[in-house]
Amino acid sequence: MLRINACLGIQGATYNERYVPGGYFDKIEFERLLEIVSEIDDVTGYFVYYPGHPLIDNPEKLKRKLADYNSKVSDIGAETWADRKWKYGTLTAKDKNIRKEAIKIIKNTMDLAVELDAHSVLVWPAHDGMDYAFQADFSGAWDYLIESLEEIGEYNSEVKVAVEYKQKDPRAKSYIEDMAKLMLIIKSLNVDNIGAALDLGHSFFAAERPAESLALLDRNNKLYQIHLNDNYRDADPDLLFGTINFWDILEFFYWLGKIDYTGWMHTDFTSPRDDRIKMFKLAIKFIRDFEKMAEKLNKHSDIIDKNLKNHNFVDNMTLIRELLFK
Amino acid sequence: MLRINACLGIQGATYNERYVPGGYFDKIEFERLLEIVSEIDDVTGYFVYYPGHPLIDNPEKLKRKLADYNSKVSDIGAETWADRKWKYGTLTAKDKNIRKEAIKIIKNTMDLAVELDAHSVLVWPAHDGMDYAFQADFSGAWDYLIESLEEIGEYNSEVKVAVEYKQKDPRAKSYIEDMAKLMLIIKSLNVDNIGAALDLGHSFFAAERPAESLALLDRNNKLYQIHLNDNYRDADPDLLFGTINFWDILEFFYWLGKIDYTGWMHTDFTSPRDDRIKMFKLAIKFIRDFEKMAEKLNKHSDIIDKNLKNHNFVDNMTLIRELLFK
Amino acid sequence: MLRINACLGIQGATYNERYVPGGYFDKIEFERLLEIVSEIDDVTGYFVYYPGHPLIDNPEKLKRKLADYNSKVSDIGAETWADRKWKYGTLTAKDKNIRKEAIKIIKNTMDLAVELDAHSVLVWPAHDGMDYAFQADFSGAWDYLIESLEEIGEYNSEVKVAVEYKQKDPRAKSYIEDMAKLMLIIKSLNVDNIGAALDLGHSFFAAERPAESLALLDRNNKLYQIHLNDNYRDADPDLLFGTINFWDILEFFYWLGKIDYTGWMHTDFTSPRDDRIKMFKLAIKFIRDFEKMAEKLNKHSDIIDKNLKNHNFVDNMTLIRELLFK
Amino acid sequence: MLRINACLGIQGATYNERYVPGGYFDKIEFERLLEIVSEIDDVTGYFVYYPGHPLIDNPEKLKRKLADYNSKVSDIGAETWADRKWKYGTLTAKDKNIRKEAIKIIKNTMDLAVELDAHSVLVWPAHDGMDYAFQADFSGAWDYLIESLEEIGEYNSEVKVAVEYKQKDPRAKSYIEDMAKLMLIIKSLNVDNIGAALDLGHSFFAAERPAESLALLDRNNKLYQIHLNDNYRDADPDLLFGTINFWDILEFFYWLGKIDYTGWMHTDFTSPRDDRIKMFKLAIKFIRDFEKMAEKLNKHSDIIDKNLKNHNFVDNMTLIRELLFK
């Protein structure tokens, strides 16, 4: 069964956005979230972040606190976007001190990952990109990107570092916009522990088929994290997982069932207008629904895969429809 | 010459967004902005808002303050989105008290428009829309929309109320998503003073040709405001006017030159990473550039319009290229 | 039960497209298609077209031929796009003779609709639009559009004329791009028999929620035809109905269950790479699947609608998930 | 000065598309096109294709014919899409005979490139992709892709083979959808003569910044062809170069001015509604316009590049505006 986590910064957050700067919710305190989540089946880990997460400066205490609730750290994110100082980017910023500062945060996060026994570290270069023509030095940015990622990878080759790609937002275009660009960068590195976070919503946003991105990342042993949410492929509001792209998600879970993914399913969605905890519970139900439907299909993978190989869509979908809806 | 305004909430704002909740800038105080802008040629008005704008509760004092800087109020916006209480919408909210409260703010803004001699009032129903299947009562929302807008229009038939359409954001889809939907609503009203704010970026975002939207709004005498910014048609980050959609903007200004627009050019863009005042000055230069280029074309409108009528694009563009680039 | 039709021009067509001008299939002859389809349950009508459809110049014979196969004409389309003479448009073409010719074809089609007892006539102004800045006379086009549609409506007020909107393709932007624009035009007409064809794929393509478009068209008694296919909202390749936008389609069928739609479900998809007849059968199964799932939900419409009215998405989706997947 | 070519398959073609299967034009015969183009300054080469191009089976005669008009072959395309037999793809087709046949055509084209002294060979795997969930074997397709491209590259390491990437169309998603995916594939090959055709419209369609794609391809010495056309980033109708994305194109030409591009500018646009030859002439004027504007900027590349490096957009655009519009 897939392992699912919760996250204070998501399920407990106020969700301040541009048009509602005060946020849609009051914050849920960490202890309170632990209590709430402990009553939900199927959630066995926490995605934490550095800096800023409660108890993050005392990893032992954080571990014990989580253990009190029969939980543990799943993965840990390096937060390098919420301060305006990152506005020109992190890994690609011209200012050497800014790059250094960002890399230092990531290294600290890697240390914490070891102490917390986290599966992997998340790096999202949110501001590394451009908005306008004549704003970016594409070639220089590439150099910085390689240099920064190699320094990160070399710091501790035992720690998996998952880079999160995203087409755009907050920049009109990111440097690392899709799976292929990220893999191209990874192939250019002289380190082996830089991989990918496949955020389902970002994959849709980048006009990918998530199952293809999963398959190609897995071929290269670079699939370190999966983030679950949904969208209409035109923006990334982190909508509730499972509510929009039914078939693509099913295909994604089908391929997931074919590989040996040892990471977590990160419940990475926002819920500005609905009860957050109810939404979280519904998300988990949907994860299990897709897992079960995919299992049903995986039992027939000999036929389904043969149809895939033979470009035989109509027989495949006829079969799948019968397996699911009859 | 087109009249251009400034706006504290835009040029002076911190620009807090989802990923940088503390904002990219320190706030500029109103008095300071007045000083700065007074040194810029071509800016002769201020777009103010209610509630929350400095001195807005003392309209006479606000007028005098602006007069001290040889300026005046251009238009006034009713702010009904920044508080989480609006999360289910304003004009279409099920909760009668919420609708009443939003309408009350708009009526107060209309009163202020009279006192401040503003050209028009802006209404943006930001949260009126939906994110998911099975979230919206489309038919009920339409009823509320008509009822609310009629109450607003009837309140003072002398005040122009400009409704701002937007495809999406903060909702995955707005009820009033484009020019056509807004005009359809307007046609369904029994009042005559509800019109449109044509935000150039929103027009691109809605996959419109802005010149067409302008032409059709003008046919119906419903073009009350023009907001200037730019984008890549895939999001609405309010980028600097003039930096992306050159030809569409030129066409827009060409058609603007053919009608009798008496409103203002609202400089409605954000600038999270560049010097805000430099960006504002550059925006004004671009406005004048497009105005001048359009004037050049308008002098040949007999030929250009004949080509338009005759579906003769190649001769038109050949001529226009020569007028502009030779 | 929803009435489903077949169409020679779709199920029997070679599907010539830009990159495969010779088409992906050999043509199926009409008689042969009749035989094939007669063996498929649930298909009780034919969408025919004028000019060009077999036997269309002999309506009595066409009726008898269809009757031989226990079928009848559902709707009839006026074909005004396949010849290059329409390249500057039909209803909005500057050339009066072109407009006249197109309108004549539509009038003939209306006559045929009477003779064939068709539910409605389809009009798709495919080439009426623009590709470039400085190519279109927006205001003049509007005048021609109104004038042409009124002439069509007046010709026989007993015949329903369904206009098909489409965002773009073959033009970069159509004049009648979405439901709102079409309804705005309809509201401007002095005739009452011009309505809409809601093509599901065109609705997605126009960034609509199809259920909203259905609800608003139905409010105005202007929903004359429904065309079923699917896409990724970014193009209109007329993919197999039901294979992409699961939830939006379910919502659409839920709202369809609330209204009194007396028209047909037009199976309007292409199948360049799969067996066409198998695909057609699968499409029909999906139509029935969605019909049944929607019926399940409609039985709980008291709760679902109350949740819709109360902006209560999470309870709605929790209930719907249980109804469908448990 | 950039070298510009013409192409019978483009400037002389009938342009049959889905909705106008008979095409918008009568064909221009090759000899006639040669005459017409010979009167246009600045066009010094022809993009030819195999199979199907006049005289292509007699390379010597073709060369002499072109020489008669003071022209030569620029590049040569391998046509592997127009027949329905390619509907399941070419380089990734499951059927070994299909792959073999496609590769044979490409090898023949490579031979012709040598005989005709063409700069490079174009390969566009148009049908290699997918439309639906559960239609594609992503992992198997990758294997075939690598295997096929290596066989092609090994056939003659002296011939540059430019692979053309495209987001979608005719498939809902291509395997080789953008620059990054293509470079990732190229990096996985054991041959060195497979590179890229950067089609400006495909780059916009893939949500790229063309200047970034150019810069990254050039870093890897893989920029073999440039195709010029324009679009609204939402489809690829091959609109007239220069008429839409002014600033992005200018940035592209600025970066082009910084590298040592030895290939051709391929005038790859369609013109279904305007006089083709007039459009062609206008396209050439726009190419020269952008070339000249970029030259103006390149003279100030010390300042502009410094601004790029320093993330200083506002000073850059202020300078560029002055250089262009003052």
mmCIF file of N, CA and C in Angstrom, chain B residues 34-101:
data_model
loop_
_atom_site.group_PDB
_atom_site.id
_atom_site.type_symbol
_atom_site.label_atom_id
_atom_site.label_comp_id
_atom_site.label_asym_id
_atom_site.label_seq_id
_atom_site.Cartn_x
_atom_site.Cartn_y
_atom_site.Cartn_z
ATOM 1 N N LEU B 34 2.396 60.523 -3.968
ATOM 2 C CA LEU B 34 1.949 61.758 -4.611
ATOM 3 C C LEU B 34 3.142 62.598 -5.061
ATOM 4 N N GLU B 35 4.115 62.708 -4.182
ATOM 5 C CA GLU B 35 5.331 63.468 -4.534
ATOM 6 C C GLU B 35 6.026 62.865 -5.739
ATOM 7 N N ILE B 36 6.241 61.572 -5.657
ATOM 8 C CA ILE B 36 6.970 60.892 -6.741
ATOM 9 C C ILE B 36 6.241 61.068 -8.067
ATOM 10 N N VAL B 37 4.955 60.785 -8.041
ATOM 11 C CA VAL B 37 4.190 60.818 -9.292
ATOM 12 C C VAL B 37 4.069 62.231 -9.835
ATOM 13 N N SER B 38 4.031 63.216 -8.925
ATOM 14 C CA SER B 38 3.871 64.607 -9.394
ATOM 15 C C SER B 38 5.044 65.021 -10.280
ATOM 16 N N GLU B 39 6.151 64.320 -10.151
ATOM 17 C CA GLU B 39 7.307 64.651 -10.985
ATOM 18 C C GLU B 39 7.288 63.923 -12.333
ATOM 19 N N ILE B 40 6.304 63.066 -12.505
ATOM 20 C CA ILE B 40 6.199 62.340 -13.771
ATOM 21 C C ILE B 40 5.187 63.045 -14.668
ATOM 22 N N ASP B 41 5.581 63.387 -15.834
ATOM 23 C CA ASP B 41 4.634 63.977 -16.785
ATOM 24 C C ASP B 41 3.540 62.982 -17.109
ATOM 25 N N ASP B 42 2.433 63.458 -17.506
ATOM 26 C CA ASP B 42 1.429 62.622 -18.163
ATOM 27 C C ASP B 42 0.506 61.874 -17.209
ATOM 28 N N VAL B 43 0.779 61.917 -15.925
ATOM 29 C CA VAL B 43 -0.124 61.231 -14.997
ATOM 30 C C VAL B 43 -0.984 62.286 -14.327
ATOM 31 N N THR B 44 -2.264 62.253 -14.608
ATOM 32 C CA THR B 44 -3.121 63.356 -14.165
ATOM 33 C C THR B 44 -4.245 62.916 -13.253
ATOM 34 N N GLY B 45 -4.244 61.663 -12.823
ATOM 35 C CA GLY B 45 -5.311 61.221 -11.927
ATOM 36 C C GLY B 45 -4.886 60.050 -11.081
ATOM 37 N N TYR B 46 -5.743 59.733 -10.125
ATOM 38 C CA TYR B 46 -5.503 58.597 -9.228
ATOM 39 C C TYR B 46 -6.710 57.682 -9.201
ATOM 40 N N PHE B 47 -6.434 56.433 -9.323
ATOM 41 C CA PHE B 47 -7.442 55.423 -9.094
ATOM 42 C C PHE B 47 -7.421 55.132 -7.598
ATOM 43 N N VAL B 48 -8.534 55.413 -6.899
ATOM 44 C CA VAL B 48 -8.584 55.157 -5.455
ATOM 45 C C VAL B 48 -9.552 54.004 -5.184
ATOM 46 N N TYR B 49 -9.642 53.587 -3.942
ATOM 47 C CA TYR B 49 -10.538 52.477 -3.630
ATOM 48 C C TYR B 49 -11.187 52.672 -2.271
ATOM 49 N N TYR B 50 -12.275 51.919 -2.086
ATOM 50 C CA TYR B 50 -13.008 51.961 -0.835
ATOM 51 C C TYR B 50 -13.412 50.554 -0.461
ATOM 52 N N PRO B 51 -13.301 50.138 0.760
ATOM 53 C CA PRO B 51 -12.700 50.884 1.877
ATOM 54 C C PRO B 51 -11.197 50.723 1.879
ATOM 55 N N GLY B 52 -10.515 51.498 2.686
ATOM 56 C CA GLY B 52 -9.111 51.259 2.971
ATOM 57 C C GLY B 52 -8.143 52.279 2.414
ATOM 58 N N HIS B 53 -8.574 53.086 1.411
ATOM 59 C CA HIS B 53 -7.638 54.044 0.824
ATOM 60 C C HIS B 53 -7.444 55.217 1.783
ATOM 61 N N PRO B 54 -6.221 55.727 1.884
ATOM 62 C CA PRO B 54 -5.998 56.905 2.730
ATOM 63 C C PRO B 54 -6.968 58.046 2.373
ATOM 64 N N LEU B 55 -7.527 58.641 3.389
ATOM 65 C CA LEU B 55 -8.429 59.806 3.274
ATOM 66 C C LEU B 55 -9.773 59.485 2.609
ATOM 67 N N ILE B 56 -10.025 58.221 2.333
ATOM 68 C CA ILE B 56 -11.257 57.920 1.589
ATOM 69 C C ILE B 56 -12.495 58.240 2.414
ATOM 70 N N ASP B 57 -12.356 58.260 3.731
ATOM 71 C CA ASP B 57 -13.515 58.591 4.546
ATOM 72 C C ASP B 57 -13.718 60.102 4.672
ATOM 73 N N ASN B 58 -12.822 60.834 4.074
ATOM 74 C CA ASN B 58 -12.946 62.302 4.069
ATOM 75 C C ASN B 58 -12.738 62.792 2.645
ATOM 76 N N PRO B 59 -13.728 62.609 1.813
ATOM 77 C CA PRO B 59 -13.570 62.869 0.374
ATOM 78 C C PRO B 59 -13.084 64.283 0.056
ATOM 79 N N GLU B 60 -13.583 65.262 0.829
ATOM 80 C CA GLU B 60 -13.171 66.637 0.537
ATOM 81 C C GLU B 60 -11.668 66.802 0.739
ATOM 82 N N LYS B 61 -11.206 66.236 1.841
ATOM 83 C CA LYS B 61 -9.776 66.325 2.142
ATOM 84 C C LYS B 61 -8.944 65.581 1.082
ATOM 85 N N LEU B 62 -9.466 64.436 0.652
ATOM 86 C CA LEU B 62 -8.763 63.673 -0.383
ATOM 87 C C LEU B 62 -8.656 64.495 -1.675
ATOM 88 N N LYS B 63 -9.765 65.121 -2.038
ATOM 89 C CA LYS B 63 -9.754 65.959 -3.245
ATOM 90 C C LYS B 63 -8.726 67.095 -3.140
ATOM 91 N N ARG B 64 -8.726 67.741 -1.957
ATOM 92 C CA ARG B 64 -7.781 68.847 -1.776
ATOM 93 C C ARG B 64 -6.349 68.355 -1.834
ATOM 94 N N LYS B 65 -6.132 67.218 -1.172
ATOM 95 C CA LYS B 65 -4.780 66.646 -1.173
ATOM 96 C C LYS B 65 -4.319 66.374 -2.616
ATOM 97 N N LEU B 66 -5.191 65.783 -3.392
ATOM 98 C CA LEU B 66 -4.833 65.494 -4.779
ATOM 99 C C LEU B 66 -4.631 66.789 -5.563
ATOM 100 N N ALA B 67 -5.506 67.766 -5.288
ATOM 101 C CA ALA B 67 -5.389 69.049 -5.994
ATOM 102 C C ALA B 67 -4.044 69.702 -5.696
ATOM 103 N N ASP B 68 -3.563 69.535 -4.466
ATOM 104 C CA ASP B 68 -2.241 70.080 -4.111
ATOM 105 C C ASP B 68 -1.163 69.577 -5.064
ATOM 106 N N TYR B 69 -1.401 68.404 -5.587
ATOM 107 C CA TYR B 69 -0.425 67.827 -6.512
ATOM 108 C C TYR B 69 -0.923 67.871 -7.956
ATOM 109 N N ASN B 70 -1.834 68.826 -8.198
ATOM 110 C CA ASN B 70 -2.387 68.984 -9.560
ATOM 111 C C ASN B 70 -3.007 67.705 -10.096
ATOM 112 N N SER B 71 -3.645 66.979 -9.205
ATOM 113 C CA SER B 71 -4.234 65.724 -9.642
ATOM 114 C C SER B 71 -5.689 65.642 -9.187
ATOM 115 N N LYS B 72 -6.321 64.551 -9.499
ATOM 116 C CA LYS B 72 -7.711 64.334 -9.130
ATOM 117 C C LYS B 72 -8.001 62.831 -9.123
ATOM 118 N N VAL B 73 -9.166 62.490 -8.605
ATOM 119 C CA VAL B 73 -9.573 61.099 -8.675
ATOM 120 C C VAL B 73 -10.023 60.772 -10.095
ATOM 121 N N SER B 74 -9.525 59.676 -10.640
ATOM 122 C CA SER B 74 -10.000 59.249 -11.967
ATOM 123 C C SER B 74 -11.207 58.325 -11.779
ATOM 124 N N ASP B 75 -10.976 57.191 -11.168
ATOM 125 C CA ASP B 75 -12.051 56.219 -10.908
ATOM 126 C C ASP B 75 -11.874 55.692 -9.493
ATOM 127 N N ILE B 76 -12.879 54.990 -9.023
ATOM 128 C CA ILE B 76 -12.794 54.444 -7.673
ATOM 129 C C ILE B 76 -13.271 52.997 -7.663
ATOM 130 N N GLY B 77 -12.495 52.164 -7.018
ATOM 131 C CA GLY B 77 -12.820 50.745 -6.957
ATOM 132 C C GLY B 77 -13.472 50.364 -5.639
ATOM 133 N N ALA B 78 -14.446 49.455 -5.696
ATOM 134 C CA ALA B 78 -15.047 48.889 -4.488
ATOM 135 C C ALA B 78 -14.296 47.608 -4.163
ATOM 136 N N GLU B 79 -13.607 47.576 -3.044
ATOM 137 C CA GLU B 79 -12.767 46.416 -2.698
ATOM 138 C C GLU B 79 -13.613 45.394 -1.944
ATOM 139 N N THR B 80 -13.902 44.292 -2.611
ATOM 140 C CA THR B 80 -14.742 43.233 -2.012
ATOM 141 C C THR B 80 -14.127 41.863 -2.245
ATOM 142 N N TRP B 81 -12.823 41.742 -1.982
ATOM 143 C CA TRP B 81 -12.200 40.440 -2.179
ATOM 144 C C TRP B 81 -11.126 40.094 -1.135
ATOM 145 N N ALA B 82 -10.535 41.081 -0.507
ATOM 146 C CA ALA B 82 -9.322 40.804 0.279
ATOM 147 C C ALA B 82 -9.607 40.125 1.611
ATOM 148 N N ASP B 83 -10.851 40.136 2.048
ATOM 149 C CA ASP B 83 -11.167 39.471 3.306
ATOM 150 C C ASP B 83 -11.725 38.079 3.024
ATOM 151 N N ARG B 84 -11.361 37.138 3.891
ATOM 152 C CA ARG B 84 -11.783 35.754 3.681
ATOM 153 C C ARG B 84 -13.295 35.588 3.729
ATOM 154 N N LYS B 85 -13.991 36.560 4.261
ATOM 155 C CA LYS B 85 -15.453 36.425 4.331
ATOM 156 C C LYS B 85 -16.083 36.386 2.941
ATOM 157 N N TRP B 86 -15.360 36.886 1.940
ATOM 158 C CA TRP B 86 -15.895 36.891 0.574
ATOM 159 C C TRP B 86 -15.616 35.582 -0.168
ATOM 160 N N LYS B 87 -15.109 34.587 0.529
ATOM 161 C CA LYS B 87 -14.590 33.417 -0.183
ATOM 162 C C LYS B 87 -15.619 32.669 -1.028
ATOM 163 N N TYR B 88 -16.895 32.769 -0.680
ATOM 164 C CA TYR B 88 -17.939 32.128 -1.509
ATOM 165 C C TYR B 88 -18.552 33.099 -2.517
ATOM 166 N N GLY B 89 -17.932 34.241 -2.690
ATOM 167 C CA GLY B 89 -18.445 35.216 -3.630
ATOM 168 C C GLY B 89 -19.088 36.404 -2.949
ATOM 169 N N THR B 90 -19.527 37.348 -3.769
ATOM 170 C CA THR B 90 -20.163 38.567 -3.253
ATOM 171 C C THR B 90 -21.558 38.698 -3.866
ATOM 172 N N LEU B 91 -21.616 39.026 -5.148
ATOM 173 C CA LEU B 91 -22.908 39.242 -5.810
ATOM 174 C C LEU B 91 -23.683 37.943 -5.959
ATOM 175 N N THR B 92 -23.013 36.818 -5.893
ATOM 176 C CA THR B 92 -23.695 35.528 -6.071
ATOM 177 C C THR B 92 -23.649 34.653 -4.814
ATOM 178 N N ALA B 93 -23.197 35.203 -3.695
ATOM 179 C CA ALA B 93 -23.122 34.381 -2.480
ATOM 180 C C ALA B 93 -24.517 33.969 -2.035
ATOM 181 N N LYS B 94 -24.629 32.733 -1.562
ATOM 182 C CA LYS B 94 -25.912 32.241 -1.054
ATOM 183 C C LYS B 94 -26.350 33.016 0.187
ATOM 184 N N ASP B 95 -25.393 33.351 1.031
ATOM 185 C CA ASP B 95 -25.686 34.043 2.285
ATOM 186 C C ASP B 95 -26.141 35.480 1.996
ATOM 187 N N LYS B 96 -27.386 35.744 2.323
ATOM 188 C CA LYS B 96 -27.968 37.043 2.002
ATOM 189 C C LYS B 96 -27.191 38.187 2.640
ATOM 190 N N ASN B 97 -26.687 37.951 3.850
ATOM 191 C CA ASN B 97 -25.963 39.013 4.541
ATOM 192 C C ASN B 97 -24.662 39.377 3.833
ATOM 193 N N ILE B 98 -24.033 38.369 3.254
ATOM 194 C CA ILE B 98 -22.802 38.634 2.507
ATOM 195 C C ILE B 98 -23.117 39.455 1.260
ATOM 196 N N ARG B 99 -24.142 39.056 0.543
ATOM 197 C CA ARG B 99 -24.525 39.838 -0.649
ATOM 198 C C ARG B 99 -24.842 41.281 -0.253
ATOM 199 N N LYS B 100 -25.617 41.420 0.813
ATOM 200 C CA LYS B 100 -25.997 42.765 1.286
ATOM 201 C C LYS B 100 -24.781 43.605 1.638
ATOM 202 N N GLU B 101 -23.844 42.960 2.312
ATOM 203 C CA GLU B 101 -22.645 43.681 2.747
ATOM 204 C C GLU B 101 -21.810 44.131 1.539
#
